[in-house]
Short mmCIF file of C-alpha atoms in Angstrom, two decimals:
data_model
loop_
_atom_site.label_atom_id
_atom_site.label_comp_id
_atom_site.label_asym_id
_atom_site.label_seq_id
_atom_site.Cartn_x
_atom_site.Cartn_y
_atom_site.Cartn_z
CA UNK H 1 90.06 116.92 201.59
CA UNK H 2 91.57 113.94 203.85
CA UNK H 3 90.94 115.41 206.88
CA UNK H 4 89.49 118.97 208.59
CA UNK H 5 93.17 120.99 209.82
CA UNK H 6 93.12 121.22 213.44
CA UNK H 7 92.37 124.75 214.86
CA UNK H 8 91.82 126.11 218.05
CA UNK H 9 88.42 124.53 218.93
CA UNK H 10 91.18 121.29 218.51
CA UNK H 11 88.96 120.01 216.10
CA UNK H 12 89.80 117.36 213.29
CA UNK H 13 88.12 114.70 211.62
CA UNK H 14 89.07 111.80 208.95
CA UNK H 15 86.57 112.50 206.22
CA UNK H 16 83.95 110.57 206.53
CA UNK H 17 83.15 107.06 204.66
CA UNK H 18 79.59 106.30 205.95
CA UNK H 19 76.81 107.85 207.08
CA UNK H 20 76.89 106.80 210.72
CA UNK H 21 80.80 108.80 210.46
CA UNK H 22 78.78 111.86 209.43
CA UNK H 23 76.09 111.91 212.18
CA UNK H 24 79.12 111.01 214.88
CA UNK H 25 81.04 114.56 213.31
CA UNK H 26 77.28 116.29 213.46
CA UNK H 27 77.02 115.36 216.78
CA UNK H 28 79.93 116.01 218.17
CA UNK H 29 79.64 119.15 216.79
CA UNK H 30 75.95 120.21 218.55
CA UNK H 31 77.11 119.03 221.94
CA UNK H 32 81.06 120.76 221.44
CA UNK H 33 79.63 124.25 220.57
CA UNK H 34 76.02 124.26 222.32
CA UNK H 35 74.28 124.41 218.46
CA UNK H 36 71.18 124.78 219.55
CA UNK H 37 69.30 124.39 216.20
CA UNK H 38 68.26 121.34 214.67
CA UNK H 39 69.75 120.71 211.02
CA UNK H 40 70.14 117.51 208.15
CA UNK H 41 73.04 115.29 207.03
CA UNK H 42 73.47 114.97 203.59
CA UNK H 43 73.30 111.24 202.50
CA UNK H 44 76.67 109.56 201.25
CA UNK H 45 75.99 110.81 197.56
CA UNK H 46 75.83 114.41 198.49
CA UNK H 47 72.23 114.38 197.04
CA UNK H 48 71.05 117.95 199.29
CA UNK H 49 74.37 119.43 198.16
CA UNK H 50 73.50 118.61 194.55
CA UNK H 51 70.11 119.72 194.68
CA UNK H 52 70.22 122.87 196.42
CA UNK H 53 73.88 124.17 195.12
CA UNK H 54 74.93 125.86 198.28
CA UNK H 55 78.28 126.41 197.38
CA UNK H 56 80.23 128.46 198.47
CA UNK H 57 78.04 129.94 200.73
CA UNK H 58 74.27 130.27 200.37
CA UNK H 59 71.39 130.40 202.91
CA UNK H 60 68.13 128.75 202.20
CA UNK H 61 65.46 128.39 204.42
CA UNK H 62 62.86 125.98 204.41
CA UNK H 63 58.86 126.75 205.61
CA UNK H 64 56.58 124.98 207.37
CA UNK H 65 55.27 122.93 203.99
CA UNK H 66 58.47 121.80 203.55
CA UNK H 67 58.68 124.80 200.58
CA UNK H 68 61.70 126.67 199.96
CA UNK H 69 60.96 129.82 201.39
CA UNK H 70 64.29 131.81 201.38
CA UNK H 71 67.09 131.67 199.52
CA UNK H 72 69.44 134.02 199.83
CA UNK H 73 72.55 135.31 197.50
CA UNK H 74 75.71 133.66 196.69
CA UNK H 75 78.55 134.03 198.28
CA UNK H 76 81.29 135.07 198.96
CA UNK H 77 79.74 139.12 198.06
CA UNK H 78 76.09 137.74 198.18
CA UNK H 79 76.27 136.00 201.33
CA UNK H 80 73.71 138.08 203.53
CA UNK H 81 73.26 136.62 206.84
CA UNK H 82 71.65 139.55 207.97
CA UNK H 83 69.48 140.16 204.83
CA UNK H 84 67.85 136.27 206.38
CA UNK H 85 67.78 137.14 210.24
CA UNK H 86 65.81 140.27 208.70
CA UNK H 87 63.34 137.92 206.89
CA UNK H 88 62.75 135.68 209.92
CA UNK H 89 62.01 138.53 212.12
CA UNK H 90 59.61 139.87 209.26
CA UNK H 91 57.57 136.16 208.67
CA UNK H 92 58.34 135.29 212.41
CA UNK H 93 58.73 138.02 214.91
CA UNK H 94 62.23 139.33 216.35
CA UNK H 95 63.23 136.28 218.61
CA UNK H 96 65.58 136.94 221.27
CA UNK H 97 68.41 134.37 221.82
CA UNK H 98 68.32 132.11 225.05
CA UNK H 99 70.54 129.30 225.63
CA UNK H 100 69.01 126.08 224.73
CA UNK H 101 67.45 123.95 226.77
CA UNK H 102 69.37 120.89 225.68
CA UNK H 103 70.80 119.82 222.87
CA UNK H 104 69.44 116.79 220.67
CA UNK H 105 71.22 114.67 218.75
CA UNK H 106 70.98 114.19 215.04
CA UNK H 107 69.53 111.40 213.18
CA UNK H 108 70.31 110.15 209.60
CA UNK H 109 68.45 110.14 206.66
CA UNK H 110 66.62 107.06 205.67
CA UNK H 111 68.65 105.75 202.95
CA UNK H 112 66.84 107.01 200.41
CA UNK H 113 66.16 110.63 201.76
CA UNK H 114 68.45 113.74 201.10
CA UNK H 115 68.59 115.05 204.85
CA UNK H 116 66.92 114.29 208.03
CA UNK H 117 63.90 116.84 208.28
CA UNK H 118 64.05 119.28 211.02
CA UNK H 119 62.04 117.99 213.82
CA UNK H 120 57.97 118.68 213.08
CA UNK H 121 59.13 118.71 209.23
CA UNK H 122 57.41 117.27 206.63
CA UNK H 123 59.28 114.47 205.18
CA UNK H 124 58.52 115.11 201.46
CA UNK H 125 61.35 116.64 199.33
CA UNK H 126 61.06 121.02 199.37
CA UNK H 127 60.25 121.86 195.63
CA UNK H 128 62.22 124.86 194.60
CA UNK H 129 61.31 127.85 194.51
CA UNK H 130 62.03 131.04 192.52
CA UNK H 131 65.00 133.14 193.68
CA UNK H 132 64.59 135.68 196.64
#
């Protein structure tokens, strides 16, 4: 894919060739859509994509210790965001959604890491856990 297709949100990017370009695109996404959750950016070798195999769609939840605590089914037929929401609610309680106070910029992972950890998360890689 050479670039994203132009859509109703007027989003069109050339395929990033550097980590810096990926960070710029991610930060634009955060600001444009007021995305409230932290997320990581894969390195240019796509190590996280290769390790987690989240294709075509899949939800992983990484716990406070950096381990995979929830692994959703592969999409499209077993991709169930509501199941992940229920799992989170059972573990942490129901969350009322409020608009974010600010939208933090994402930072790239180190050149040796796959993804930037969420704020407060350990920097060790998450080992595989049994599928749900």
